[in-house]
Coordinates of C-alpha atoms in Angstrom, one line a residue:
M55 CA -73.9 -142.2 131.4
I56 CA -77.2 -144.5 131.0
D57 CA -78.1 -147.5 133.0
L58 CA -79.7 -150.3 131.9
A59 CA -80.2 -152.4 135.0
Q60 CA -83.6 -153.6 135.4
P61 CA -85.0 -153.3 138.1
Y62 CA -85.2 -155.7 141.4
F63 CA -88.9 -156.9 142.3
T64 CA -89.6 -160.3 143.8
G65 CA -90.8 -163.1 141.1
M66 CA -88.5 -161.0 138.8
P67 CA -86.7 -162.6 135.7
H68 CA -84.2 -165.6 136.3
Y69 CA -82.3 -168.4 135.0
P70 CA -83.9 -171.8 136.2
L71 CA -81.6 -173.3 137.5
H72 CA -80.0 -170.1 138.8
A73 CA -82.7 -169.5 142.7
P74 CA -84.6 -166.9 142.5
Y75 CA -84.8 -162.9 144.2
L76 CA -85.9 -163.2 147.8
Y77 CA -87.4 -159.8 149.4
S78 CA -89.2 -160.2 152.8
M79 CA -89.5 -157.9 155.2
S80 CA -88.1 -159.5 158.8
K81 CA -88.3 -157.3 161.8
K82 CA -91.6 -154.5 161.6
H83 CA -92.3 -151.2 163.6
G84 CA -93.7 -152.0 166.8
E85 CA -92.4 -155.9 167.1
H86 CA -90.2 -155.7 169.1
V87 CA -90.3 -151.7 170.4
N88 CA -87.7 -150.0 173.1
P89 CA -87.5 -148.6 175.6
G90 CA -88.2 -144.8 175.1
G91 CA -90.6 -146.1 172.3
S92 CA -87.3 -146.7 169.4
S93 CA -88.4 -149.4 167.0
S94 CA -86.7 -150.7 163.7
A95 CA -87.2 -152.3 160.8
A96 CA -86.1 -154.9 158.8
E97 CA -85.7 -157.0 155.9
A98 CA -83.8 -160.0 154.7
I99 CA -82.6 -160.7 151.0
A100 CA -81.8 -164.0 148.9
L101 CA -80.4 -163.7 145.1
S102 CA -78.2 -165.7 143.1
T103 CA -75.0 -164.6 141.3
H104 CA -77.9 -164.8 138.1
V105 CA -80.6 -162.8 139.1
G106 CA -81.2 -159.1 137.9
T107 CA -78.9 -157.5 135.4
H108 CA -75.5 -158.3 135.7
I109 CA -72.0 -159.3 134.1
D110 CA -70.6 -162.7 133.6
A111 CA -67.3 -163.5 134.1
L112 CA -64.8 -164.7 132.5
S113 CA -64.5 -167.2 135.2
H114 CA -68.7 -168.1 134.6
F115 CA -67.8 -170.7 131.3
S116 CA -65.6 -173.3 130.6
C117 CA -65.1 -174.8 127.1
N118 CA -63.9 -179.3 127.5
G119 CA -62.9 -177.8 130.5
K120 CA -61.1 -175.1 130.1
L121 CA -61.2 -172.4 131.2
H122 CA -60.1 -168.2 129.7
G123 CA -57.5 -168.5 128.5
G124 CA -56.6 -172.4 127.9
E125 CA -56.4 -172.7 132.3
S126 CA -57.7 -175.7 134.2
P127 CA -60.3 -174.5 136.6
E128 CA -59.5 -177.1 139.2
G129 CA -57.1 -176.1 142.3
L130 CA -58.2 -172.8 141.5
Q131 CA -62.5 -172.8 142.8
S132 CA -64.4 -173.9 145.7
Y133 CA -67.6 -173.7 147.2
A134 CA -66.2 -171.1 150.3
G135 CA -63.9 -169.1 148.3
G136 CA -64.6 -169.1 144.8
M137 CA -63.2 -168.3 141.7
E138 CA -60.0 -167.7 142.4
R139 CA -58.6 -166.0 138.9
F140 CA -61.4 -163.9 136.4
S141 CA -64.0 -163.4 139.2
V142 CA -66.8 -160.7 138.5
D143 CA -64.7 -158.9 141.1
T144 CA -61.8 -158.6 138.5
I145 CA -63.3 -156.3 136.5
Q146 CA -62.2 -152.5 136.5
P147 CA -65.7 -150.6 136.0
I148 CA -66.4 -149.5 132.5
F149 CA -66.9 -146.7 131.4
R150 CA -66.7 -146.5 127.8
R151 CA -67.8 -144.7 124.8
G152 CA -71.5 -147.0 124.3
V153 CA -73.4 -147.0 120.6
L154 CA -76.3 -148.0 120.1
L155 CA -77.5 -149.8 117.3
D156 CA -81.4 -150.4 116.7
I157 CA -81.8 -154.5 114.5
A158 CA -85.3 -154.4 115.5
R159 CA -86.2 -151.0 114.1
L160 CA -83.6 -151.9 111.0
M161 CA -85.8 -155.2 110.6
G162 CA -89.0 -152.9 110.8
M163 CA -90.4 -154.1 114.7
D164 CA -91.3 -153.1 118.0
V165 CA -89.8 -156.5 119.7
L166 CA -87.6 -158.9 117.5
P167 CA -89.2 -162.5 117.3
V168 CA -87.3 -165.5 120.7
D169 CA -85.6 -166.7 118.2
F170 CA -84.4 -163.7 116.3
E171 CA -80.2 -164.3 115.0
I172 CA -79.1 -161.5 114.3
T173 CA -76.3 -161.8 111.7
P174 CA -73.0 -159.7 110.2
R175 CA -74.7 -158.1 107.8
Q176 CA -77.2 -156.4 110.1
L177 CA -74.8 -155.2 112.3
D178 CA -73.3 -153.8 109.0
V179 CA -75.5 -152.7 108.1
A180 CA -76.8 -150.4 111.8
S181 CA -73.6 -149.4 111.6
E182 CA -72.9 -147.4 108.7
G183 CA -71.9 -144.6 109.0
I184 CA -70.6 -144.8 112.4
A185 CA -66.7 -145.2 113.2
I186 CA -66.9 -147.7 115.7
Q187 CA -63.6 -148.1 117.9
A188 CA -61.7 -150.8 119.7
G189 CA -63.2 -150.9 123.0
D190 CA -66.9 -149.6 122.7
V191 CA -69.4 -150.7 124.4
E192 CA -71.8 -151.8 121.4
L193 CA -75.7 -151.6 122.9
L194 CA -77.4 -154.1 121.0
R195 CA -81.4 -153.1 121.1
T196 CA -83.3 -155.6 120.5
G197 CA -86.7 -154.5 122.5
W198 CA -87.3 -157.6 124.1
S199 CA -87.0 -155.4 127.8
R200 CA -90.3 -154.7 127.5
Y201 CA -91.0 -158.5 128.7
W202 CA -89.4 -158.4 132.3
D203 CA -92.4 -157.2 134.0
D204 CA -93.6 -160.5 132.5
P205 CA -90.9 -163.2 133.9
R206 CA -92.2 -166.2 132.1
K207 CA -91.7 -164.4 128.5
F208 CA -88.9 -162.1 129.3
I209 CA -87.5 -166.3 130.1
S210 CA -88.8 -168.2 127.1
Q211 CA -86.9 -170.8 127.0
V212 CA -83.9 -169.2 128.3
H213 CA -84.0 -168.5 124.3
S214 CA -83.8 -164.3 122.9
P215 CA -83.0 -162.7 120.4
G216 CA -79.3 -161.7 120.2
P217 CA -76.1 -162.3 118.0
G218 CA -75.5 -165.6 116.6
L219 CA -71.8 -166.8 116.8
D220 CA -71.2 -164.9 113.7
G221 CA -72.2 -161.8 115.3
A222 CA -70.9 -161.8 118.1
R223 CA -67.3 -162.8 115.5
W224 CA -68.4 -159.1 113.7
L225 CA -68.2 -158.2 117.3
S226 CA -65.6 -160.0 118.6
A227 CA -63.2 -158.8 115.2
R228 CA -63.9 -154.3 115.5
G229 CA -62.4 -155.1 119.6
I230 CA -65.6 -154.1 120.8

């Protein structure tokens, strides 16, 4: 098993339109001492759903006013209840074969440039000799995670290297 999560910390990268990760100790030991001398500490955490390592649900985006499968979001969403369909809680745990395609190494770089678009040709070369199977999880190494501790660089105006539309179609055609 490979844990792909990045550590959470105050000031960590987050999408600019979403609330950041906030952490604070709200009660220190000794601020309130119970009879017998015991005390407790408490913390408070606040964050949006687009902070840290996460997976987007099918309901996260719409295109031309339609959700995944062409369904209208009208009547399926509320501030108090969230999304009624295609929400992240409907995604089963992902335990699959992972295949690493090291695009940065293929290009002779430690880190791909911010505007680097991964193409089908690069995916073909990186996967040469690997039997990619439908249901595999493709891990595309760009080197970009090394900037996690530098939120300004990591976010880079919400740009980072990754597959373009043709690269995404390459992956999709293989049932990734």
